[in-house]
mmCIF file of C-alpha atoms and ligand atoms in Angstrom:
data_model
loop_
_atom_site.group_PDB
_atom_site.id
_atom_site.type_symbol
_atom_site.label_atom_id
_atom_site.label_comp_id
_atom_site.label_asym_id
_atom_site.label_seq_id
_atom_site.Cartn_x
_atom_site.Cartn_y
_atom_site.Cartn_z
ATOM 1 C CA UNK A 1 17.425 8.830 8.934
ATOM 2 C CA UNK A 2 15.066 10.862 6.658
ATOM 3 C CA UNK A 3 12.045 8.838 5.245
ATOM 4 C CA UNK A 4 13.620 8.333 1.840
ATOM 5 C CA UNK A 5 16.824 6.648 2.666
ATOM 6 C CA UNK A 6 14.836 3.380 3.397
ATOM 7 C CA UNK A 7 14.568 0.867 1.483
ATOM 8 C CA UNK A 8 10.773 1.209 2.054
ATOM 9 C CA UNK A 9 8.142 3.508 1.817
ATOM 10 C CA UNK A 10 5.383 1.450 2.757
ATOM 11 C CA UNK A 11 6.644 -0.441 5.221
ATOM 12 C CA UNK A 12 6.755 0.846 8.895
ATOM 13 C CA UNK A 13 7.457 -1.587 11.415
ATOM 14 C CA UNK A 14 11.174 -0.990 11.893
ATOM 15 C CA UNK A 15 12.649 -4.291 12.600
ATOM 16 C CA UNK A 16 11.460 -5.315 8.701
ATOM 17 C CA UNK A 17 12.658 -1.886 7.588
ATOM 18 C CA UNK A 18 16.446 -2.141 9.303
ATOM 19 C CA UNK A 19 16.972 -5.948 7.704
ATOM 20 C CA UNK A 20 15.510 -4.561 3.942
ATOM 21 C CA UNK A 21 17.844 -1.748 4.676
ATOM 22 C CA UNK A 22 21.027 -3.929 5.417
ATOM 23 C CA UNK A 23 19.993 -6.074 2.231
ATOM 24 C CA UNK A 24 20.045 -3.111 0.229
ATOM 25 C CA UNK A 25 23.283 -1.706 1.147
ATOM 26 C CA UNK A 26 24.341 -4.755 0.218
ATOM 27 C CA UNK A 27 23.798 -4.542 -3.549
ATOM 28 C CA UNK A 28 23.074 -0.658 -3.969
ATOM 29 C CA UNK A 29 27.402 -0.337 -4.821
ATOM 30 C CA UNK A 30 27.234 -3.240 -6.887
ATOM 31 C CA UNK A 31 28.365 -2.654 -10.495
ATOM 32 C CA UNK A 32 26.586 -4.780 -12.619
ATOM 33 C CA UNK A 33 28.924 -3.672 -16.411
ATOM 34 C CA UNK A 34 31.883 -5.294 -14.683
ATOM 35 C CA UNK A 35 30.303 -8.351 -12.160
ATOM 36 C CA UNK A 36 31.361 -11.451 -13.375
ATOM 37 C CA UNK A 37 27.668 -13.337 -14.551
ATOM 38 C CA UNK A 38 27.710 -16.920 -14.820
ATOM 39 C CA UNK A 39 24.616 -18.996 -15.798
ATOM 40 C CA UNK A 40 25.307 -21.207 -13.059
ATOM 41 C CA UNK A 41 23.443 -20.242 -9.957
ATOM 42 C CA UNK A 42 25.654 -21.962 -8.010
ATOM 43 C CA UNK A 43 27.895 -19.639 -8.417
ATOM 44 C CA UNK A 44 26.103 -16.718 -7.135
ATOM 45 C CA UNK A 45 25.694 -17.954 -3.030
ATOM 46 C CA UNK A 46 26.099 -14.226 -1.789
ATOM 47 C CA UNK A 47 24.627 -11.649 -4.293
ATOM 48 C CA UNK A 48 20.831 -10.876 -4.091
ATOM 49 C CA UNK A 49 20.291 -10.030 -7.562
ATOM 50 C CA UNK A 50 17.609 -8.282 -5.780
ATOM 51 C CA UNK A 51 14.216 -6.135 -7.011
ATOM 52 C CA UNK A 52 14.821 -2.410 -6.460
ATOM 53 C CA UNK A 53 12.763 -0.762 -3.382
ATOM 54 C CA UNK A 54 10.163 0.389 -5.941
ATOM 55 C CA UNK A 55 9.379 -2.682 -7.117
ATOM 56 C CA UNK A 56 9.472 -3.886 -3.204
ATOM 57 C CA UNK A 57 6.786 -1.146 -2.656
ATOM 58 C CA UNK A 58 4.504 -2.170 -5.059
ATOM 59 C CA UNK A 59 4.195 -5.584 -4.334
ATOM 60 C CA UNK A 60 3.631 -4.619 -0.995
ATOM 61 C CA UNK A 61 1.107 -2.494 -1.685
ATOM 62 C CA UNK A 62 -0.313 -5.053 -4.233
ATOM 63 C CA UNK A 63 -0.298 -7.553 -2.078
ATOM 64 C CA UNK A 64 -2.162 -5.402 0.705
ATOM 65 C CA UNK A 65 -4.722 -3.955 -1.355
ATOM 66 C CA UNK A 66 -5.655 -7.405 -2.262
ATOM 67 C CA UNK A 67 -5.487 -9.014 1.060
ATOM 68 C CA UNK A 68 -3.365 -11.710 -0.010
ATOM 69 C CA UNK A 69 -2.713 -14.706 1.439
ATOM 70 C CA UNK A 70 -1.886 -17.182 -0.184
ATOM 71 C CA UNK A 71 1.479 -15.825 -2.192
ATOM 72 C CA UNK A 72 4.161 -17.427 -4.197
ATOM 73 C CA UNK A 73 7.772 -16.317 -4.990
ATOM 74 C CA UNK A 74 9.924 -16.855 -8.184
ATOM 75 C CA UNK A 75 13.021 -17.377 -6.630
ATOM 76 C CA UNK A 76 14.051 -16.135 -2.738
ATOM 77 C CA UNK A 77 17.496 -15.563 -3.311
ATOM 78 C CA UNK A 78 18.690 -13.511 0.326
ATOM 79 C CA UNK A 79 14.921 -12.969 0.662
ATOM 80 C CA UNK A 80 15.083 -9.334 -0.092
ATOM 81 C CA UNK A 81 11.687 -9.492 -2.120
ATOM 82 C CA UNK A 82 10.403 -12.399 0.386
ATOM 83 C CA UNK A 83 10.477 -10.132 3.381
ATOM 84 C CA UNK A 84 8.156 -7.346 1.376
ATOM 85 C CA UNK A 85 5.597 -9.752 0.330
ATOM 86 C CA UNK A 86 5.380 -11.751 3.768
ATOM 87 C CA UNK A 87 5.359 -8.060 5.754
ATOM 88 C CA UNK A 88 2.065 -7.231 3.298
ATOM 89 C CA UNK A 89 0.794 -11.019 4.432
ATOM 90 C CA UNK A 90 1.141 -10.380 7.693
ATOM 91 C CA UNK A 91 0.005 -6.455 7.577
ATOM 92 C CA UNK A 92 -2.979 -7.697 5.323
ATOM 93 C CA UNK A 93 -4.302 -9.855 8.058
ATOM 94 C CA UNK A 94 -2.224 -13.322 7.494
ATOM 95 C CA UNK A 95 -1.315 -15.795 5.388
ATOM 96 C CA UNK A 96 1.630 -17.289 3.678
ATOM 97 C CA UNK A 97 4.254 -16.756 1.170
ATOM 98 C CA UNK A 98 5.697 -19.723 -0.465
ATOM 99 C CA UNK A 99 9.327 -19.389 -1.901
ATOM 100 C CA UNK A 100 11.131 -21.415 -3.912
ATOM 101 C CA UNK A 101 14.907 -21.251 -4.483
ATOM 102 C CA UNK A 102 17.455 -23.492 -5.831
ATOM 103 C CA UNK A 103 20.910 -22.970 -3.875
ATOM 104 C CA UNK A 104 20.531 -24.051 -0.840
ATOM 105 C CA UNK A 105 23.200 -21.971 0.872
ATOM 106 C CA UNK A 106 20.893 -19.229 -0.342
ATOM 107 C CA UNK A 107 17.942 -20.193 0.985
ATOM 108 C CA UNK A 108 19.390 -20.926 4.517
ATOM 109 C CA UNK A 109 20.051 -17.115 3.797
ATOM 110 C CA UNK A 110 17.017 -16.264 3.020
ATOM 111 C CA UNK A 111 15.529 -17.834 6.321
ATOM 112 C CA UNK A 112 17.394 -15.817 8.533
ATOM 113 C CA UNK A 113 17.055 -12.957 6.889
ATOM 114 C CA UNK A 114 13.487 -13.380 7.523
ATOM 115 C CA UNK A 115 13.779 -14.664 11.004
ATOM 116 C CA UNK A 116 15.558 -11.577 11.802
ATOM 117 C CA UNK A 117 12.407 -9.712 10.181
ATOM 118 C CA UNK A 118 10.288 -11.134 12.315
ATOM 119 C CA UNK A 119 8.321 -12.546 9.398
ATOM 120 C CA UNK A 120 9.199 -16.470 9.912
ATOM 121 C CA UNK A 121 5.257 -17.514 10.357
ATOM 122 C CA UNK A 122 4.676 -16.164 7.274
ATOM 123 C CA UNK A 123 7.104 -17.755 5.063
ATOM 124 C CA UNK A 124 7.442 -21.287 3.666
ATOM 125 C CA UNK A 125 11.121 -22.047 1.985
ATOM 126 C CA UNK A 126 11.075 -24.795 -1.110
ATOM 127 C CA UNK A 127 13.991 -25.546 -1.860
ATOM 128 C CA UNK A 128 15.025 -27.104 -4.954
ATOM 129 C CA UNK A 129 13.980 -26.390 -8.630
ATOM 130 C CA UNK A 130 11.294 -23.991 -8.763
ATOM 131 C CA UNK A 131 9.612 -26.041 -11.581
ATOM 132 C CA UNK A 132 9.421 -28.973 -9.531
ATOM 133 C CA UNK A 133 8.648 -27.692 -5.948
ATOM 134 C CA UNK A 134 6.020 -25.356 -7.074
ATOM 135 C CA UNK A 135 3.557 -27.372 -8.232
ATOM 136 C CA UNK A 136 2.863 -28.633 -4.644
ATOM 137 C CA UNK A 137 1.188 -25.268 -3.826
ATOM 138 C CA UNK A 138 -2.356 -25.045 -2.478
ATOM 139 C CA UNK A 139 -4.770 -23.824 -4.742
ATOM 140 C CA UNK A 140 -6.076 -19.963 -5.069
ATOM 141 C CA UNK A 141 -2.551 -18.212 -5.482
ATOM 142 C CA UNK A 142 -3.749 -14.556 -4.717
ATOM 143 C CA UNK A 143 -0.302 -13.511 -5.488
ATOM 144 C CA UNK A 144 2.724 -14.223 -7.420
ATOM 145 C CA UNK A 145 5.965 -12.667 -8.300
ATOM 146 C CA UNK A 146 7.714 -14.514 -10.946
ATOM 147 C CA UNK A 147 11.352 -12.897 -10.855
ATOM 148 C CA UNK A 148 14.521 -12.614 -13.213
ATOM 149 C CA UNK A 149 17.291 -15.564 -13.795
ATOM 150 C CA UNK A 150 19.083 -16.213 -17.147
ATOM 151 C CA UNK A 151 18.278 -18.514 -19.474
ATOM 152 C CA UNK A 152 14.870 -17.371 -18.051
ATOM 153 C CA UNK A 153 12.290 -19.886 -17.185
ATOM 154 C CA UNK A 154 9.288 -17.444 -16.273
ATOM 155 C CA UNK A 155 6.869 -19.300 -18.530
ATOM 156 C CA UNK A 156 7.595 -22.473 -17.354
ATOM 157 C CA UNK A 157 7.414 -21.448 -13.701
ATOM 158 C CA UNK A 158 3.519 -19.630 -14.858
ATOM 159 C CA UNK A 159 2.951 -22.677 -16.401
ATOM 160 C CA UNK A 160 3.552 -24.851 -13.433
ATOM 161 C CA UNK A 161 1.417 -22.585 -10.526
ATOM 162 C CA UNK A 162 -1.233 -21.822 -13.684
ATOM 163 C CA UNK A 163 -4.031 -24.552 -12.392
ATOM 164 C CA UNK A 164 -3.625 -23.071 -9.096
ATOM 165 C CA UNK A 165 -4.594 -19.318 -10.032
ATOM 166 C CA UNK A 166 -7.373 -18.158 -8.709
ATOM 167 C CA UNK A 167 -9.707 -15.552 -10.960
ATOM 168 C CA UNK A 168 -8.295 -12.383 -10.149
ATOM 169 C CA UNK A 169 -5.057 -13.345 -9.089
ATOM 170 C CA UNK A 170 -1.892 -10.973 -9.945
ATOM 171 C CA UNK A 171 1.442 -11.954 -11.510
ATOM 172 C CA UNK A 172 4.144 -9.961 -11.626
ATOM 173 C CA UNK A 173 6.675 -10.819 -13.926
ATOM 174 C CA UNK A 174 10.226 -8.936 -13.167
ATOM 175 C CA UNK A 175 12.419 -8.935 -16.098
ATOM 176 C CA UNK A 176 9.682 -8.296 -18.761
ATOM 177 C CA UNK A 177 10.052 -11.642 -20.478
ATOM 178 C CA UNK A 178 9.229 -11.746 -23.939
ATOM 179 C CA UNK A 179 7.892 -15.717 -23.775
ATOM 180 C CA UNK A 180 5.660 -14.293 -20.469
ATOM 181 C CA UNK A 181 4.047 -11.562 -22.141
ATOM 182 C CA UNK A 182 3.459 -12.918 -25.207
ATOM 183 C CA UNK A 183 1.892 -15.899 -22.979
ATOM 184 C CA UNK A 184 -0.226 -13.848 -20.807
ATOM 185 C CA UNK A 185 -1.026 -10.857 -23.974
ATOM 186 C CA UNK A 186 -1.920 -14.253 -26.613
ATOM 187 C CA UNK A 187 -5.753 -14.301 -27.767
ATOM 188 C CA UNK A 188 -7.531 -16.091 -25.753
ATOM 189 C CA UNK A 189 -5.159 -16.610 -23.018
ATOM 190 C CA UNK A 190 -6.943 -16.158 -19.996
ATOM 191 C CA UNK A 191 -4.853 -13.284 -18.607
ATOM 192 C CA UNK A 192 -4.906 -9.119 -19.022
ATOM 193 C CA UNK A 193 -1.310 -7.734 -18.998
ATOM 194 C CA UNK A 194 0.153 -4.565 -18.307
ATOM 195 C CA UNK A 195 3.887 -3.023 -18.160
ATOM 196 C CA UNK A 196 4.300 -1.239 -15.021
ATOM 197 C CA UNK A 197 6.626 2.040 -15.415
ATOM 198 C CA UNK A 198 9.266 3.106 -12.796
ATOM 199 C CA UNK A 199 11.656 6.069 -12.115
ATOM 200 C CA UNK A 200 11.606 9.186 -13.088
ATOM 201 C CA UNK A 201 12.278 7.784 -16.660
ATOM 202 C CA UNK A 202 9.159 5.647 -16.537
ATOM 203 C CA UNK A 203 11.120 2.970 -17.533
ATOM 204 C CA UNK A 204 9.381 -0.297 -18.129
ATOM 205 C CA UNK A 205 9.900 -2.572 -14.190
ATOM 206 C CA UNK A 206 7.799 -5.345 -14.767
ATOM 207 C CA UNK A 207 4.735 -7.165 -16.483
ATOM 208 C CA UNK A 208 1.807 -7.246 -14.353
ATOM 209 C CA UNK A 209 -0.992 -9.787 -15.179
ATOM 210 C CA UNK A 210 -3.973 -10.828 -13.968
ATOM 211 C CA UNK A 211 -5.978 -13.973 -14.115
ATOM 212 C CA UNK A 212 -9.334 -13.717 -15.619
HETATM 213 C C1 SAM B 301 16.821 -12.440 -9.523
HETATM 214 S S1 SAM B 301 17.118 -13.602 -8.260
HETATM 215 C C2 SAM B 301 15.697 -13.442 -7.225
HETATM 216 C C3 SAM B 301 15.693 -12.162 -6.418
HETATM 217 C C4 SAM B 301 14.684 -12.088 -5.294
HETATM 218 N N1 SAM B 301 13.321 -12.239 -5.762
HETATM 219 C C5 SAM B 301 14.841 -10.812 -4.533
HETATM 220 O O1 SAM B 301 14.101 -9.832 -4.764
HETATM 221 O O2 SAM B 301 15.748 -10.724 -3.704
HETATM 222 C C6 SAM B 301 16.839 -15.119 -9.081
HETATM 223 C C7 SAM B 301 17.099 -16.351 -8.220
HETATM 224 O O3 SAM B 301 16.613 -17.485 -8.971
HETATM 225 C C8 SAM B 301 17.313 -18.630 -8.502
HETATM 226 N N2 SAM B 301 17.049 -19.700 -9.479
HETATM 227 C C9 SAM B 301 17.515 -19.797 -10.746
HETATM 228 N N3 SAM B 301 16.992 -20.882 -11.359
HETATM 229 C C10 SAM B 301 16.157 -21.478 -10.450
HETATM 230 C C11 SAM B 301 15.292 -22.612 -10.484
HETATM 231 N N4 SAM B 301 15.198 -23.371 -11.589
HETATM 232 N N5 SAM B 301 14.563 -22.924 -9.390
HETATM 233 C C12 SAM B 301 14.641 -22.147 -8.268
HETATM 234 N N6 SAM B 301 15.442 -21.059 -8.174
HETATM 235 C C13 SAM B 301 16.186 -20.712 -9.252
HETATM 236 C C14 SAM B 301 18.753 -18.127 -8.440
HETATM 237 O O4 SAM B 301 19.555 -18.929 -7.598
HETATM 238 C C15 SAM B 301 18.547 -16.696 -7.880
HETATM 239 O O5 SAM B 301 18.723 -16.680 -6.483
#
């Protein structure tokens, strides 16, 4: 298979690469005019919702740059984004990648997928409300990605793992939330924000901020 038809162009080891591949095939023929969205998580056990390959790339390669170790996750969902993050962790040197998700039956998802990775030292699964379970993370969060759910609750879930931010620590905000970037772009707010372009469109793909 030619370089470009993985799901990953930063990632080598091929037992990661074949599971973020499956994952991807997954969702890639999903069409997201005519799926049927309801608020209710619940109600979504078997669809990834998942971040594109790009966006799977540069975490990675955020994540590695920085040597992160101590990483949190915004929700797990199938793990697609989970398995990117915990192969930088692991690539980087170590550490560990706290997820949290709220359906269960996803979660237990999630873990195999991971398993199956090879990445299960790496990852620790919280499951349950994100606002709630997060707030039992160790201090210094190098890295977090805070992803996409509707009625969003991005700033709350910043607002939970803020005390445990270390200075310098990334956040990387999926859906471009307009409460999250007016949070982290405020006066005085103790964060530097950017919008991170993707595609050949340079469409805006996330908010990227850093702790001061
Ligand atoms: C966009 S998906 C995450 C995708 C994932 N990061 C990936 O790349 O595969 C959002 C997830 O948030 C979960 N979720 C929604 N509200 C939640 C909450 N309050 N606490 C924890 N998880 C929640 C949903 O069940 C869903 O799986």
């Amino acid at each position: 298979m030619p370089r470009d038809a993985h799901a990953s162009r930063m990632i080598t080891d091929p037992t990661v690469l074949s599971v973020l591949d499956e994952l991807y095939e997954r969702e890639r023929h999903i069409d997201w005019e005519t799926y049927p969205w309801h608020a209710d998580p619940h109600r979504h056990a078997a669809t990834g919702f998942s971040l594109s390959p790009e966006q799977g790339d540069q975490l990675y390669l955020l994540a590695r740059y920085g040597r992160a170790s101590n990483v949190v996750e915004f929700a797990t969902s199938l793990g697609f984004a989970t398995i990117y993050l915990a192969a930088a962790v692991r690539d980087a040197g170590g550490g560990v990648v706290r997820t949290a998700e709220l359906v269960p039956a996803k979660a237990e998802q999630a873990r195999e997928n991971v398993e199956r990775a090879g990445l299960g030292d790496h990852v620790e699964f919280l499951v349950g409300d994100a606002r709630e379970t997060l707030a039992g993370v160790p201090d210094g969060i190098d890295l977090a990605l805070i992803d996409g759910w509707a009625p969003s609750v991005s700033l709350e879930v910043l607002r939970v793992i803020e005390p445990r931010l270390r200075s310098g620590a990334l956040i990387y905000n999926e859906n471009l939330d307009e409460s999250f970037i007016d949070h982290v772009r405020g006066e005085g707010s103790g964060y530097r924000s950017v919008t991170l372009l993707s595609g050949s469109e340079y469409k805006p793909k996330g908010e990227l901020a850093m702790r001061m």
